[in-house]
Coordinates of C-alpha atoms in Angstrom, one line a residue:
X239 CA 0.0 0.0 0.0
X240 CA 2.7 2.7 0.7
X241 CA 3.8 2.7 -2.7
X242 CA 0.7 3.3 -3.7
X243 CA 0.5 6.9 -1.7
X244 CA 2.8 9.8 -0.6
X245 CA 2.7 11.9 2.1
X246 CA 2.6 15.7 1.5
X247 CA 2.8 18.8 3.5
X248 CA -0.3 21.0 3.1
X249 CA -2.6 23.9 5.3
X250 CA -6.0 23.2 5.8
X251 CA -8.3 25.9 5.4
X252 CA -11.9 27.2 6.7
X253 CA -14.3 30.1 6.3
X254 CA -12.0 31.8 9.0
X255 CA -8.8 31.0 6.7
X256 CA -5.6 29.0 7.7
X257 CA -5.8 27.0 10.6
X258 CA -3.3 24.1 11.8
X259 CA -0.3 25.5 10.4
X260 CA 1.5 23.3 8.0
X261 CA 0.5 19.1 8.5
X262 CA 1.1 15.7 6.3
X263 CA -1.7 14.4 4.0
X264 CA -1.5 11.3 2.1
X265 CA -1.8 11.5 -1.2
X266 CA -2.6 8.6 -3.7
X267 CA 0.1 7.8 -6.5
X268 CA -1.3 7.6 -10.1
X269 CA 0.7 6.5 -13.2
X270 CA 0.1 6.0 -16.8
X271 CA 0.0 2.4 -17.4
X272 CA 0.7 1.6 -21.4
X273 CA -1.1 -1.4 -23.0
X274 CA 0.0 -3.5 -25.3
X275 CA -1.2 -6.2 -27.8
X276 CA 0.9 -8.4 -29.9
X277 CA 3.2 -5.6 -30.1
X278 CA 0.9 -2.8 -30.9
X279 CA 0.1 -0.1 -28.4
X280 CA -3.8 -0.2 -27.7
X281 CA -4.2 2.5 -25.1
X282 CA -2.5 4.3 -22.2
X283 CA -4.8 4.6 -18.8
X284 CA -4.3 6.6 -15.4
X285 CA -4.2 3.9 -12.8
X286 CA -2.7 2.7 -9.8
X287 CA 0.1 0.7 -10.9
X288 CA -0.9 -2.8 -9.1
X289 CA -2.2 -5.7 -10.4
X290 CA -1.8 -4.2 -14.1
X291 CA -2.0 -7.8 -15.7
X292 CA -5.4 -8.9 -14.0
X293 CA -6.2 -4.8 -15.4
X294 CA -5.2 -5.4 -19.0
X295 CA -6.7 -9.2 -19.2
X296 CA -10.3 -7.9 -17.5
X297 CA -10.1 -4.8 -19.9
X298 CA -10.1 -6.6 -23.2
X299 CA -12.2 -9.1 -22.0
X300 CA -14.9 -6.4 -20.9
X301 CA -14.1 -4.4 -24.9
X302 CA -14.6 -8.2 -26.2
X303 CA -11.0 -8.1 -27.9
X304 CA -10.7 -11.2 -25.5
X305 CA -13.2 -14.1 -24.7
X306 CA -11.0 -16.5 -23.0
X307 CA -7.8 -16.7 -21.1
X308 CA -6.5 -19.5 -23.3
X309 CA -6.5 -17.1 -25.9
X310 CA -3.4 -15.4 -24.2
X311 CA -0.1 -16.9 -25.0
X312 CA 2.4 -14.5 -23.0
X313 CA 1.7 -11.7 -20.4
X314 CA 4.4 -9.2 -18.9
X315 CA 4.7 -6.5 -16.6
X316 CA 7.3 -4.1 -17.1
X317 CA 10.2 -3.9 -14.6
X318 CA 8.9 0.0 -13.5
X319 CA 5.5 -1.4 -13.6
X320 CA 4.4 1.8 -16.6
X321 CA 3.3 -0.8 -19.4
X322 CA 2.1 -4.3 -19.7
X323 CA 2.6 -6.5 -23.2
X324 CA 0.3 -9.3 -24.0
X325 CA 0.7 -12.1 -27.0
X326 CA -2.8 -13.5 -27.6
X327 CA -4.6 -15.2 -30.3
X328 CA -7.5 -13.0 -31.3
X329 CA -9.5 -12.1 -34.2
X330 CA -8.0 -9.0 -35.7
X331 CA -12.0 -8.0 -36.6
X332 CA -12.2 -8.0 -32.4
X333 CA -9.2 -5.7 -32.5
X334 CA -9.9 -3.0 -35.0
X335 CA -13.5 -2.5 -33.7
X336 CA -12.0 -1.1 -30.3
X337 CA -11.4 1.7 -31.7
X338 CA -13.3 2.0 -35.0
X339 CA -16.6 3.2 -33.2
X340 CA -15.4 4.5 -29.6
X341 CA -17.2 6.4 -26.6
X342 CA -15.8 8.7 -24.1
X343 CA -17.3 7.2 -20.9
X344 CA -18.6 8.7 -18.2
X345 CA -16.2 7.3 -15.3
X346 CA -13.7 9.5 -13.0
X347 CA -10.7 8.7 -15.2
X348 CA -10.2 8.2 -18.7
X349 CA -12.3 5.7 -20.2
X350 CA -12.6 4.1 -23.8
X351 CA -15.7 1.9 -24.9
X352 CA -16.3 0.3 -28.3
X353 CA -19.5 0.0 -30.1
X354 CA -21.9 0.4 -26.3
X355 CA -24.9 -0.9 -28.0
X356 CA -23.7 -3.3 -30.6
X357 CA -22.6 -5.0 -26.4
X358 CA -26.2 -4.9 -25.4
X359 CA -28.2 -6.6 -28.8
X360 CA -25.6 -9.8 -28.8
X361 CA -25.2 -10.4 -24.8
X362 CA -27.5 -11.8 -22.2
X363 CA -27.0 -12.9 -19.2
X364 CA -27.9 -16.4 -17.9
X365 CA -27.5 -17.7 -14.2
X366 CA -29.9 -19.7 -11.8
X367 CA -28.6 -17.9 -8.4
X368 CA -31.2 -17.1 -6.3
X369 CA -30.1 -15.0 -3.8
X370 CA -31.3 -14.2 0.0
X371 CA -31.3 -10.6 1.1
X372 CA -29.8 -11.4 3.9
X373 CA -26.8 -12.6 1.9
X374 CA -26.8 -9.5 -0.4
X375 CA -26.6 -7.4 3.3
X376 CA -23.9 -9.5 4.7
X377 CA -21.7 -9.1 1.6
X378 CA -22.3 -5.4 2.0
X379 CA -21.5 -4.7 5.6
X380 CA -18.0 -6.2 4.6
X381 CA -17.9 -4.5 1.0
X382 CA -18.7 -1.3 3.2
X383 CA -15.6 -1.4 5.6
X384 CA -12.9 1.3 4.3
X385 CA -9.6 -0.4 2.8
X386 CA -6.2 1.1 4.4
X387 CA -5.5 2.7 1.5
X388 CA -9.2 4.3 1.0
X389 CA -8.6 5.1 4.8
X390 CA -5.4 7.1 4.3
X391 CA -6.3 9.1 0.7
X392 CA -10.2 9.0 0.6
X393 CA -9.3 8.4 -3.1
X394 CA -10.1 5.3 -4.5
X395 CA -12.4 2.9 -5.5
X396 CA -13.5 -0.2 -4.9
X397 CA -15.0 -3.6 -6.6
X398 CA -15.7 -6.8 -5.0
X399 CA -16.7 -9.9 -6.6
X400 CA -18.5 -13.0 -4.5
X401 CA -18.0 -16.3 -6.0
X402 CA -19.7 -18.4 -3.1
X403 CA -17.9 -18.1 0.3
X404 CA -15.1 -16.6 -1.6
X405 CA -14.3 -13.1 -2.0
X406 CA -11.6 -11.1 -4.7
X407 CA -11.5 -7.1 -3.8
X408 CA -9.5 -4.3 -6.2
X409 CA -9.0 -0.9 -6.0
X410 CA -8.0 1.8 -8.3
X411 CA -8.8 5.6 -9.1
X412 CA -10.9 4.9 -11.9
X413 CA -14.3 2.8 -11.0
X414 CA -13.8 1.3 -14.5
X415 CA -10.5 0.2 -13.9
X416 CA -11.2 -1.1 -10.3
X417 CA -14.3 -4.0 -12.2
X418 CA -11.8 -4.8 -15.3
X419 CA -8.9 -5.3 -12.6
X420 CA -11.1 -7.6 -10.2
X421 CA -12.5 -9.8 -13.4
X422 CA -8.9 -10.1 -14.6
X423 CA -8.3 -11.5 -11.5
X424 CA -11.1 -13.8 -11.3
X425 CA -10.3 -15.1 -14.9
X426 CA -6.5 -15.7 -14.2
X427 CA -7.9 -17.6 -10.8
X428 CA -10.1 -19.8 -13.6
X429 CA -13.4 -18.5 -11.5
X430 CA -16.4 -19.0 -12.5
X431 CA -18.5 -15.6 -12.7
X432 CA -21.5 -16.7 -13.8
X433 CA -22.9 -17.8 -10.4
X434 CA -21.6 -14.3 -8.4
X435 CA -22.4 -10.6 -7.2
X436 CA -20.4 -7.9 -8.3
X437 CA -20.1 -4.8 -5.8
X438 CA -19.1 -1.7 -7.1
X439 CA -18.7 2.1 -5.4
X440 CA -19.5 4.1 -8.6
X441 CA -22.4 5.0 -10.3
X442 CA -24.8 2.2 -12.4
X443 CA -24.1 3.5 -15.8
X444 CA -24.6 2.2 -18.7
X445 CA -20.8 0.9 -19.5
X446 CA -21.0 -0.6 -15.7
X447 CA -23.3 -2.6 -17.0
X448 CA -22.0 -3.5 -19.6
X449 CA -19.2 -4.8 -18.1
X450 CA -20.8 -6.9 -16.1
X451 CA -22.5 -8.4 -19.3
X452 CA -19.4 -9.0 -20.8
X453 CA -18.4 -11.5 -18.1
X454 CA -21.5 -12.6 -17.5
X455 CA -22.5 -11.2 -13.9
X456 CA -26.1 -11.5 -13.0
X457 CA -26.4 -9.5 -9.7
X458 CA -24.3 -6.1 -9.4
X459 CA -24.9 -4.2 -6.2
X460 CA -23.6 -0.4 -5.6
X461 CA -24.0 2.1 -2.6
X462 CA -24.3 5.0 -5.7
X463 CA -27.3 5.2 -8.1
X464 CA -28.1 4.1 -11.1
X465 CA -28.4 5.9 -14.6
X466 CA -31.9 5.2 -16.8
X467 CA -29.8 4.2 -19.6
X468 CA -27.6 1.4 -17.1
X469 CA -31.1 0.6 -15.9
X470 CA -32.5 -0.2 -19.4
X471 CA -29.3 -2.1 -20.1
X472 CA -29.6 -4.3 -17.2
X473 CA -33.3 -4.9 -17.7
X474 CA -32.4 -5.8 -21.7
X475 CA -29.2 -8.2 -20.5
X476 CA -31.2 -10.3 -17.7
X477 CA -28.8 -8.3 -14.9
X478 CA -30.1 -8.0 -11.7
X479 CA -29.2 -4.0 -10.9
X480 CA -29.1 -2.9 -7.2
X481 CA -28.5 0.7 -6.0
X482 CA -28.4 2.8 -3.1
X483 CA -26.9 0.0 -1.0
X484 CA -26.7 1.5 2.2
X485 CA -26.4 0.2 5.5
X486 CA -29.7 -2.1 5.4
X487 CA -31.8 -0.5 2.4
X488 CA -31.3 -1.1 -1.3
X489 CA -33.0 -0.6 -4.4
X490 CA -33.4 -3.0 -6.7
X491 CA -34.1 -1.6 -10.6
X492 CA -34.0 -4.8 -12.7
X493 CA -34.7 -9.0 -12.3
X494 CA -35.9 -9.0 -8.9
X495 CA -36.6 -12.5 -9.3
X496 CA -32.9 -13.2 -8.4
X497 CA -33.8 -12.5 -4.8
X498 CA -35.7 -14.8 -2.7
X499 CA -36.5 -15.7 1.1

């Protein structure tokens, strides 16, 4: 974690001015983290530099570049961590439309999308969980308790995927990058995600749920809202959307079905 954040000096301030003097804040550490693809540069994205691999892998998987892990032949990290290379057998058709038809998503860092819609006509999602709410609120008291490094910078966010009794949790500036880094993970693990819950701290837009989609999550949950066109998504994808997550309320937009005494 302490590479992750640096400690600066810096004066607090209030109506009244100054106050304190000078005192330390923690400040998180962001790099730009270089992707590439059978030696072509994809993209460059504003990340914590951890877990790039499990980043990249859940990123082209999410863009549909990727559908399986067998696909990938060879995955590095660079020795400063500031790039990660990939050799994978993929349909060059996958490749170009990345960035033939592209959005400028709505998350708190950079994001690139392909063709949004084009996601939502060929996916749907099918699972037989039936979930408990009292499961759904257990997972979320534990989703809810602040990570170390949230605790020092109040800058990051979070995802959290339940497979079972098991749990995978990443972080990252970018809410986008914080899903595409836990589903890497889960992939490289050889998890199954069909079965799980995804929890998320950013808002239920519509590339959120497309994510999900894409790796074939039938119950996301958030503590933030969700948008009309993330809620039409879900409903026309079979995901079961969840908002406003809080403590022991929650609303549930899309599916409900999924959730049973």
């Amino acid at each position: 974690m302490e590479s992750y954040c640096k400690t600066l000096t810096i004066e607090k301030l209030s109506p009244n001015g100054f106050v304190g003097g000078v005192v330390s804040d923690n400040v998180i550490t962001e790099e730009r983290i270089a992707f590439y693809l059978n030696g072509r540069k994809l993209l460059s994205v504003m990340s914590i530099p951890s877990e790039q691999d499990f980043h990249f892998v859940g990123f082209l998987i999410s863009e549909g570049v990727l559908s399986d892990i067998s696909q990938i032949k060879h995955l590095e990290i660079a020795e400063d961590g500031k790039s990660v290379s990939m050799e994978a057998e993929i349909h060059t058709e996958n490749l170009e439309n990345l960035f033939r038809e592209k959005t400028l998503t709505s998350g708190c860092c950079v994001g690139v999308a392909g063709n949004l819609e084009g996601h939502i006509v060929e996916r749907f999602v099918e699972s037989e969980i039936l979930l408990n709410p009292s499961i759904l609120f257990k997972y979320l008291r534990e989703f809810e308790i602040p990570s170390p490094l949230f605790s020092k910078t109040g800058c990051v966010h979070k995802a959290m995927l339940v497979l079972g009794d098991k749990t995978l949790v990443c972080e990252d500036i970018g809410r986008h990058n914080a899903i595409d880094k836990v589903m890497g993970k889960a992939r490289m693990l050889g998890l199954n995600t069909r079965d799980c819950m995804l929890y998320v701290s950013g808002r239920l837009s519509l590339e959120m749920v497309i994510k999900a989609v894409m790796h074939n999550i039938p119950i996301v949950i958030s503590k933030a809202a969700a948008t009309l066109m993330g809620i039409k998504a879900a409903q026309e994808t079979g995901v079961t959307l969840v908002g406003f997550a809080r403590g022991e309320r929650a609303n549930v937009y899309t599916h409900s079905g999924r959730i049973q005494m």
